[in-house]
């Protein structure tokens, strides 16, 4: 047993405590850096194009894999309320052709929602994939096709990225005569607000890529859901927007995202061999001078309601982060300074592991302090006080933002207070310690070069009632005006 009163052990713990405090200082300085970056927002007060013919033609891609029919129905219910000229957009569901159950569900749903079109993605052995291979042959930006151990490999993993690749080239060919051809894609459970496409019509005049925010609709369904939703509040709701500053390499969130199709084709579309497509494609667009704009209107989505599902989701994210920060940066010729800045995007997540050491050591140091022990050097006391103050300011600001964003999905002050109690600072610190699990599993996935299969996060149609209520409120408001 460790004797915490033993001078030798105390010395070791003091050194560990000092290292953790220095690392915490680094994380707070990084936070200050992000907060110094400006947020490039789409200004919804700007006028729309004078003529509907000048609206960008938008194809919304809907990649699905073994989804509940009710989940897709809820999403289509929200899409039916899109406020945009009907001849200037299409909704294209893109299941794998081998996913017979989902294809059957989509065909049934298309009878209720006739605006839904279906493009089945065939195996890569099908001749229709030749348009992709031919385009990549001529495009050095598709570096994965030309170099590396998977150069020229056509057996792409049958997951979301492959569906998006096939659909992107299909859309480019099918609608090549349409002005302002743009794709938007969402997840199976994503429910965008009615003005989602109008934000694109405004924002694409100034920016090359647009990213909508998102918020969890089932945030009080369980303690796990509360924590998972808080991750969105912390990253998507509070920090992510600052990546739109042109000097900072950006990632995209892989949903509620608008690309100009010409840009996508020019830059090689999506990298098929990364666990998640979001970080790498953002890096590639930034490196090629494409600007990012933030749409404040939030998509309503589900978060996992169990810890197991949440860890599965997060380990996939972590694996994709590591993958996108290795070979792709070299292939895209990022300079050392640019690599440092893009690694900054991941460090807030990766620094979570410090909590597994720092929080217990902080409790130990506080216990010794209140016992009257004089065991810390002055500089470490000052550093610890600074970190406590910095953490307090950070957490207060985060809770204020979280409180405001709960108003998007929760009705009544009581429900909002209940959620804030579920994510109280003590519980959140425990959750942040638990992040060591997906961080470790994700790193192992990266080392083993796995994550190529689509490790699904089960969608359970958790926002059925919420989405319909919010849409009804919107409809009543619009009718009143």
CSV table of C-alpha atoms in Angstrom, one decimal, residues 15-331:
chain,number,residue,atom,x,y,z
A,15,UNK,CA,6.4,16.3,-8.9
A,16,UNK,CA,3.4,14.6,-10.5
A,17,UNK,CA,1.2,17.4,-9.2
A,18,UNK,CA,3.6,20.0,-10.6
A,19,UNK,CA,3.6,18.3,-14.0
A,20,UNK,CA,-0.2,18.1,-14.1
A,21,UNK,CA,-0.5,21.8,-13.2
A,22,UNK,CA,1.9,22.8,-16.0
A,23,UNK,CA,-0.1,20.7,-18.4
A,24,UNK,CA,-3.3,22.4,-17.1
A,25,UNK,CA,-1.7,25.8,-17.7
A,26,UNK,CA,-0.9,24.8,-21.2
A,27,UNK,CA,-4.6,23.8,-21.8
A,28,UNK,CA,-5.8,27.1,-20.4
A,29,UNK,CA,-3.4,29.0,-22.6
A,30,UNK,CA,-4.7,27.0,-25.6
A,31,UNK,CA,-8.2,27.9,-24.6
A,32,UNK,CA,-7.3,31.6,-24.5
A,33,UNK,CA,-5.8,31.2,-28.0
A,34,UNK,CA,-9.1,29.7,-29.3
A,35,UNK,CA,-11.1,32.5,-27.7
A,36,UNK,CA,-8.9,35.1,-29.4
A,37,UNK,CA,-9.9,33.8,-32.8
A,38,UNK,CA,-12.9,35.5,-34.4
A,39,UNK,CA,-16.0,33.6,-35.4
A,40,UNK,CA,-17.0,34.0,-39.1
A,41,UNK,CA,-20.8,33.8,-39.0
A,42,UNK,CA,-23.4,33.7,-41.7
A,43,UNK,CA,-25.4,37.0,-41.3
A,44,UNK,CA,-29.0,35.9,-41.6
A,45,UNK,CA,-30.1,39.6,-41.8
A,46,UNK,CA,-28.5,39.9,-45.2
A,47,UNK,CA,-31.0,39.8,-48.1
A,48,UNK,CA,-31.6,36.6,-50.1
A,49,UNK,CA,-30.9,36.6,-53.9
A,50,UNK,CA,-33.3,38.8,-55.7
A,51,UNK,CA,-34.5,36.0,-58.0
A,52,UNK,CA,-35.1,32.4,-57.1
A,53,UNK,CA,-33.1,31.4,-60.1
A,54,UNK,CA,-30.1,32.8,-58.4
A,55,UNK,CA,-30.5,30.6,-55.3
A,56,UNK,CA,-27.9,27.9,-55.2
A,57,UNK,CA,-29.1,24.5,-56.3
A,58,UNK,CA,-28.7,22.3,-53.3
A,59,UNK,CA,-28.7,18.5,-53.2
A,60,UNK,CA,-29.0,17.2,-49.6
A,61,UNK,CA,-27.3,13.8,-49.2
A,62,UNK,CA,-28.7,11.4,-46.6
A,63,UNK,CA,-26.3,8.5,-46.0
A,64,UNK,CA,-28.0,5.7,-44.0
A,65,UNK,CA,-27.1,2.2,-42.9
A,66,UNK,CA,-29.5,-0.1,-41.2
A,67,UNK,CA,-31.5,2.7,-39.7
A,68,UNK,CA,-34.9,2.5,-38.0
A,69,UNK,CA,-37.7,3.6,-40.3
A,70,UNK,CA,-39.1,5.8,-37.5
A,71,UNK,CA,-35.7,7.6,-37.2
A,72,UNK,CA,-35.7,8.4,-40.9
A,73,UNK,CA,-39.4,9.4,-40.8
A,74,UNK,CA,-38.6,12.0,-38.1
A,75,UNK,CA,-35.8,13.5,-40.2
A,76,UNK,CA,-38.0,13.6,-43.3
A,77,UNK,CA,-40.7,15.3,-41.3
A,78,UNK,CA,-38.3,18.1,-40.5
A,79,UNK,CA,-37.1,18.2,-44.2
A,80,UNK,CA,-40.7,18.7,-45.3
A,81,UNK,CA,-40.7,22.0,-43.6
A,82,UNK,CA,-37.6,23.4,-45.3
A,83,UNK,CA,-38.4,27.0,-46.5
A,84,UNK,CA,-36.7,27.1,-49.9
A,85,UNK,CA,-37.9,27.1,-53.5
A,86,UNK,CA,-38.8,23.5,-54.3
A,87,UNK,CA,-37.2,23.6,-57.7
A,88,UNK,CA,-33.9,24.6,-56.3
A,89,UNK,CA,-33.2,21.6,-54.1
A,90,UNK,CA,-33.3,17.8,-54.0
A,91,UNK,CA,-33.2,15.3,-51.1
A,92,UNK,CA,-31.2,12.2,-52.1
A,93,UNK,CA,-31.0,9.2,-49.7
A,94,UNK,CA,-27.9,7.2,-50.4
A,95,UNK,CA,-28.1,3.7,-48.8
A,96,UNK,CA,-25.8,0.8,-49.8
A,97,UNK,CA,-27.6,-1.3,-52.4
A,98,UNK,CA,-26.8,-4.4,-50.2
A,99,UNK,CA,-28.8,-2.8,-47.3
A,100,UNK,CA,-32.1,-4.2,-48.5
A,101,UNK,CA,-34.0,-3.4,-45.3
A,102,UNK,CA,-33.1,0.3,-45.3
A,103,UNK,CA,-33.8,0.5,-49.0
A,104,UNK,CA,-37.3,-1.0,-48.5
A,105,UNK,CA,-38.0,1.5,-45.6
A,106,UNK,CA,-36.9,4.4,-47.8
A,107,UNK,CA,-39.2,3.3,-50.6
A,108,UNK,CA,-42.2,3.1,-48.2
A,109,UNK,CA,-41.3,6.5,-46.7
A,110,UNK,CA,-41.0,8.1,-50.2
A,111,UNK,CA,-44.7,7.5,-50.7
A,112,UNK,CA,-45.4,9.8,-47.7
A,113,UNK,CA,-42.5,12.1,-48.5
A,114,UNK,CA,-42.4,12.3,-52.3
A,115,UNK,CA,-39.5,14.7,-52.3
A,116,UNK,CA,-37.2,11.9,-51.1
A,117,UNK,CA,-35.2,10.3,-54.0
A,118,UNK,CA,-33.1,7.2,-53.6
A,119,UNK,CA,-29.7,6.5,-55.0
A,120,UNK,CA,-28.5,3.1,-54.1
A,121,UNK,CA,-24.7,2.9,-53.8
A,122,UNK,CA,-23.5,-0.2,-55.6
A,123,UNK,CA,-20.3,-2.2,-54.8
A,124,UNK,CA,-17.1,-0.7,-56.0
A,125,UNK,CA,-16.9,-3.4,-58.6
A,126,UNK,CA,-19.8,-1.9,-60.5
A,127,UNK,CA,-19.0,0.0,-63.7
A,128,UNK,CA,-20.7,3.1,-62.4
A,129,UNK,CA,-17.8,3.7,-60.1
A,130,UNK,CA,-15.5,4.4,-63.1
A,131,UNK,CA,-16.5,8.1,-63.0
A,132,UNK,CA,-14.8,8.2,-59.5
A,133,UNK,CA,-11.6,6.2,-60.5
A,134,UNK,CA,-11.2,8.3,-63.7
A,135,UNK,CA,-11.5,11.5,-61.8
A,136,UNK,CA,-9.1,10.4,-59.1
A,137,UNK,CA,-6.6,9.3,-61.8
A,138,UNK,CA,-6.4,12.8,-63.0
A,139,UNK,CA,-6.4,14.5,-59.6
A,140,UNK,CA,-3.3,14.7,-57.5
A,141,UNK,CA,-5.3,16.2,-54.6
A,142,UNK,CA,-6.7,12.6,-54.1
A,143,UNK,CA,-3.3,11.6,-52.7
A,144,UNK,CA,-4.6,8.4,-51.1
A,145,UNK,CA,-5.3,7.1,-54.6
A,146,UNK,CA,-1.8,7.9,-55.9
A,147,UNK,CA,0.5,7.1,-53.0
A,148,UNK,CA,0.7,4.9,-49.9
A,149,UNK,CA,-0.2,1.3,-49.2
A,150,UNK,CA,-3.7,1.7,-50.5
A,151,UNK,CA,-2.9,3.5,-53.7
A,152,UNK,CA,-5.2,2.4,-56.5
A,153,UNK,CA,-7.3,0.1,-54.2
A,154,UNK,CA,-10.9,0.2,-55.2
A,155,UNK,CA,-12.4,-2.0,-52.5
A,156,UNK,CA,-13.4,1.1,-50.4
A,157,UNK,CA,-14.9,0.3,-47.0
A,158,UNK,CA,-18.8,0.3,-47.2
A,159,UNK,CA,-19.4,3.1,-44.8
A,160,UNK,CA,-20.6,6.7,-44.9
A,161,UNK,CA,-17.6,8.1,-46.6
A,162,UNK,CA,-17.9,5.7,-49.5
A,163,UNK,CA,-21.6,6.6,-49.9
A,164,UNK,CA,-20.7,10.3,-50.0
A,165,UNK,CA,-17.9,9.8,-52.6
A,166,UNK,CA,-20.2,7.9,-55.0
A,167,UNK,CA,-23.1,10.4,-54.5
A,168,UNK,CA,-20.8,13.5,-55.0
A,169,UNK,CA,-19.6,12.4,-58.4
A,170,UNK,CA,-23.1,11.3,-59.4
A,171,UNK,CA,-24.6,14.7,-58.4
A,172,UNK,CA,-21.8,16.5,-60.3
A,173,UNK,CA,-22.7,14.6,-63.4
A,174,UNK,CA,-26.5,14.6,-63.1
A,175,UNK,CA,-26.9,18.3,-62.2
A,176,UNK,CA,-23.8,19.8,-63.9
A,177,UNK,CA,-26.0,22.4,-65.7
A,178,UNK,CA,-27.4,23.8,-62.4
A,179,UNK,CA,-25.9,27.1,-61.2
A,180,UNK,CA,-24.4,27.2,-57.7
A,181,UNK,CA,-24.5,23.4,-57.4
A,182,UNK,CA,-24.0,22.6,-53.8
A,183,UNK,CA,-24.2,19.5,-51.6
A,184,UNK,CA,-25.3,19.4,-48.0
A,185,UNK,CA,-25.2,16.2,-45.9
A,186,UNK,CA,-26.7,15.2,-42.6
A,187,UNK,CA,-26.8,12.1,-40.4
A,188,UNK,CA,-29.8,9.8,-40.2
A,189,UNK,CA,-31.1,11.5,-37.0
A,190,UNK,CA,-30.3,15.1,-38.0
A,191,UNK,CA,-33.2,17.5,-38.2
A,192,UNK,CA,-32.3,20.9,-39.6
A,193,UNK,CA,-34.3,24.1,-39.0
A,194,UNK,CA,-36.6,25.4,-41.7
A,195,UNK,CA,-34.1,28.2,-42.8
A,196,UNK,CA,-31.2,25.7,-43.2
A,197,UNK,CA,-31.0,26.1,-47.0
A,198,UNK,CA,-31.7,29.9,-46.8
A,199,UNK,CA,-28.6,30.2,-44.6
A,200,UNK,CA,-26.6,28.5,-47.5
A,201,UNK,CA,-28.1,30.9,-50.0
A,202,UNK,CA,-26.8,33.8,-48.0
A,203,UNK,CA,-23.5,32.3,-46.7
A,204,UNK,CA,-22.2,30.9,-49.9
A,205,UNK,CA,-21.8,34.4,-51.4
A,206,UNK,CA,-19.1,35.0,-48.8
A,207,UNK,CA,-17.7,31.6,-47.7
A,208,UNK,CA,-16.6,28.5,-49.6
A,209,UNK,CA,-17.8,26.0,-46.9
A,210,UNK,CA,-20.6,26.4,-44.4
A,211,UNK,CA,-21.1,24.4,-41.2
A,212,UNK,CA,-24.3,24.5,-39.1
A,213,UNK,CA,-24.1,24.1,-35.3
A,214,UNK,CA,-26.0,21.2,-33.7
A,215,UNK,CA,-27.6,20.5,-30.4
A,216,UNK,CA,-28.8,17.2,-28.8
A,217,UNK,CA,-32.6,16.9,-28.4
A,218,UNK,CA,-32.5,13.9,-26.0
A,219,UNK,CA,-30.1,15.5,-23.5
A,220,UNK,CA,-32.2,14.5,-20.4
A,221,UNK,CA,-32.9,11.0,-21.4
A,222,UNK,CA,-30.2,9.5,-19.2
A,223,UNK,CA,-27.1,10.5,-17.3
A,224,UNK,CA,-25.0,9.2,-20.2
A,225,UNK,CA,-27.0,11.3,-22.7
A,226,UNK,CA,-26.6,14.4,-20.5
A,227,UNK,CA,-22.8,14.0,-20.5
A,228,UNK,CA,-22.7,13.2,-24.3
A,229,UNK,CA,-24.8,16.3,-25.0
A,230,UNK,CA,-22.5,18.4,-22.8
A,231,UNK,CA,-19.6,17.4,-25.0
A,232,UNK,CA,-21.6,19.0,-27.9
A,233,UNK,CA,-22.2,22.1,-25.8
A,234,UNK,CA,-18.5,22.3,-25.0
A,235,UNK,CA,-17.1,21.7,-28.5
A,236,UNK,CA,-19.8,22.4,-31.1
A,237,UNK,CA,-21.7,25.1,-29.2
A,238,UNK,CA,-18.8,27.0,-27.5
A,239,UNK,CA,-15.4,26.3,-29.2
A,240,UNK,CA,-15.9,25.1,-32.7
A,241,UNK,CA,-17.0,28.3,-34.2
A,242,UNK,CA,-13.5,29.9,-33.6
A,243,UNK,CA,-12.0,27.5,-36.1
A,244,UNK,CA,-13.6,29.6,-38.8
A,245,UNK,CA,-10.9,32.3,-38.3
A,246,UNK,CA,-9.0,32.0,-41.6
A,247,UNK,CA,-5.6,31.7,-39.8
A,248,UNK,CA,-6.6,28.5,-38.0
A,249,UNK,CA,-6.8,25.2,-39.9
A,250,UNK,CA,-10.4,24.0,-39.5
A,251,UNK,CA,-12.2,20.7,-39.2
A,252,UNK,CA,-15.8,20.1,-40.2
A,253,UNK,CA,-18.4,18.3,-38.2
A,254,UNK,CA,-19.7,16.0,-40.9
A,255,UNK,CA,-23.4,17.1,-40.7
A,256,UNK,CA,-25.3,20.2,-41.6
A,257,UNK,CA,-22.4,21.0,-43.9
A,258,UNK,CA,-22.4,22.7,-47.3
A,259,UNK,CA,-19.8,22.3,-50.0
A,260,UNK,CA,-19.7,23.8,-53.5
A,261,UNK,CA,-19.6,20.7,-55.7
A,262,UNK,CA,-17.0,22.2,-58.0
A,263,UNK,CA,-14.7,22.6,-55.0
A,264,UNK,CA,-15.3,19.1,-53.9
A,265,UNK,CA,-14.5,17.6,-57.3
A,266,UNK,CA,-11.4,19.9,-57.7
A,267,UNK,CA,-10.0,18.8,-54.3
A,268,UNK,CA,-10.8,15.0,-54.7
A,269,UNK,CA,-14.0,14.8,-52.6
A,270,UNK,CA,-13.6,12.6,-49.4
A,271,UNK,CA,-10.8,10.4,-48.1
A,272,UNK,CA,-12.2,6.8,-47.9
A,273,UNK,CA,-9.5,5.3,-45.6
A,274,UNK,CA,-10.0,7.4,-42.4
A,275,UNK,CA,-12.4,6.4,-39.7
A,276,UNK,CA,-14.3,9.7,-39.9
A,277,UNK,CA,-14.1,12.1,-42.9
A,278,UNK,CA,-14.6,15.3,-40.9
A,279,UNK,CA,-11.1,16.5,-39.9
A,280,UNK,CA,-9.2,15.6,-43.0
A,281,UNK,CA,-11.5,17.1,-45.6
A,282,UNK,CA,-11.6,20.3,-43.5
A,283,UNK,CA,-7.8,20.4,-43.4
A,284,UNK,CA,-7.6,19.9,-47.2
A,285,UNK,CA,-10.1,22.7,-47.9
A,286,UNK,CA,-8.2,25.1,-45.6
A,287,UNK,CA,-4.9,24.3,-47.1
A,288,UNK,CA,-6.3,25.1,-50.5
A,289,UNK,CA,-7.6,28.5,-49.4
A,290,UNK,CA,-11.3,27.7,-48.8
A,291,UNK,CA,-13.0,29.7,-46.1
A,292,UNK,CA,-15.4,28.5,-43.5
A,293,UNK,CA,-18.6,30.2,-42.3
A,294,UNK,CA,-20.7,29.2,-39.3
A,295,UNK,CA,-24.5,28.9,-39.5
A,296,UNK,CA,-25.9,29.6,-36.0
A,297,UNK,CA,-29.1,27.7,-36.7
A,298,UNK,CA,-28.7,24.3,-35.0
A,299,UNK,CA,-29.6,20.9,-36.2
A,300,UNK,CA,-31.4,18.8,-33.6
A,301,UNK,CA,-29.8,15.4,-33.2
A,302,UNK,CA,-29.6,12.4,-30.9
A,303,UNK,CA,-26.8,11.5,-28.6
A,304,UNK,CA,-26.2,8.0,-27.3
A,305,UNK,CA,-28.2,7.2,-24.2
A,306,UNK,CA,-25.7,4.6,-22.8
A,307,UNK,CA,-22.1,5.0,-21.9
A,308,UNK,CA,-21.1,2.0,-24.0
A,309,UNK,CA,-22.6,3.6,-27.2
A,310,UNK,CA,-20.9,6.9,-26.3
A,311,UNK,CA,-17.5,5.3,-25.9
A,312,UNK,CA,-17.9,3.5,-29.3
A,313,UNK,CA,-18.7,6.8,-30.9
A,314,UNK,CA,-15.9,8.7,-29.3
A,315,UNK,CA,-13.2,6.1,-29.9
A,316,UNK,CA,-14.1,6.3,-33.6
A,317,UNK,CA,-13.7,10.1,-33.4
A,318,UNK,CA,-10.3,9.8,-31.7
A,319,UNK,CA,-9.0,7.3,-34.2
A,320,UNK,CA,-10.1,9.6,-37.0
A,321,UNK,CA,-8.4,12.6,-35.3
A,322,UNK,CA,-5.1,10.7,-35.0
A,323,UNK,CA,-5.3,9.5,-38.6
A,324,UNK,CA,-6.0,13.0,-40.0
A,325,UNK,CA,-3.0,14.4,-38.1
A,326,UNK,CA,-0.4,12.0,-39.4
A,327,UNK,CA,0.1,11.1,-43.1
A,328,UNK,CA,-2.5,13.6,-44.5
A,329,UNK,CA,-0.6,16.6,-43.2
A,330,UNK,CA,2.6,15.5,-44.9
A,331,UNK,CA,0.8,14.6,-48.1
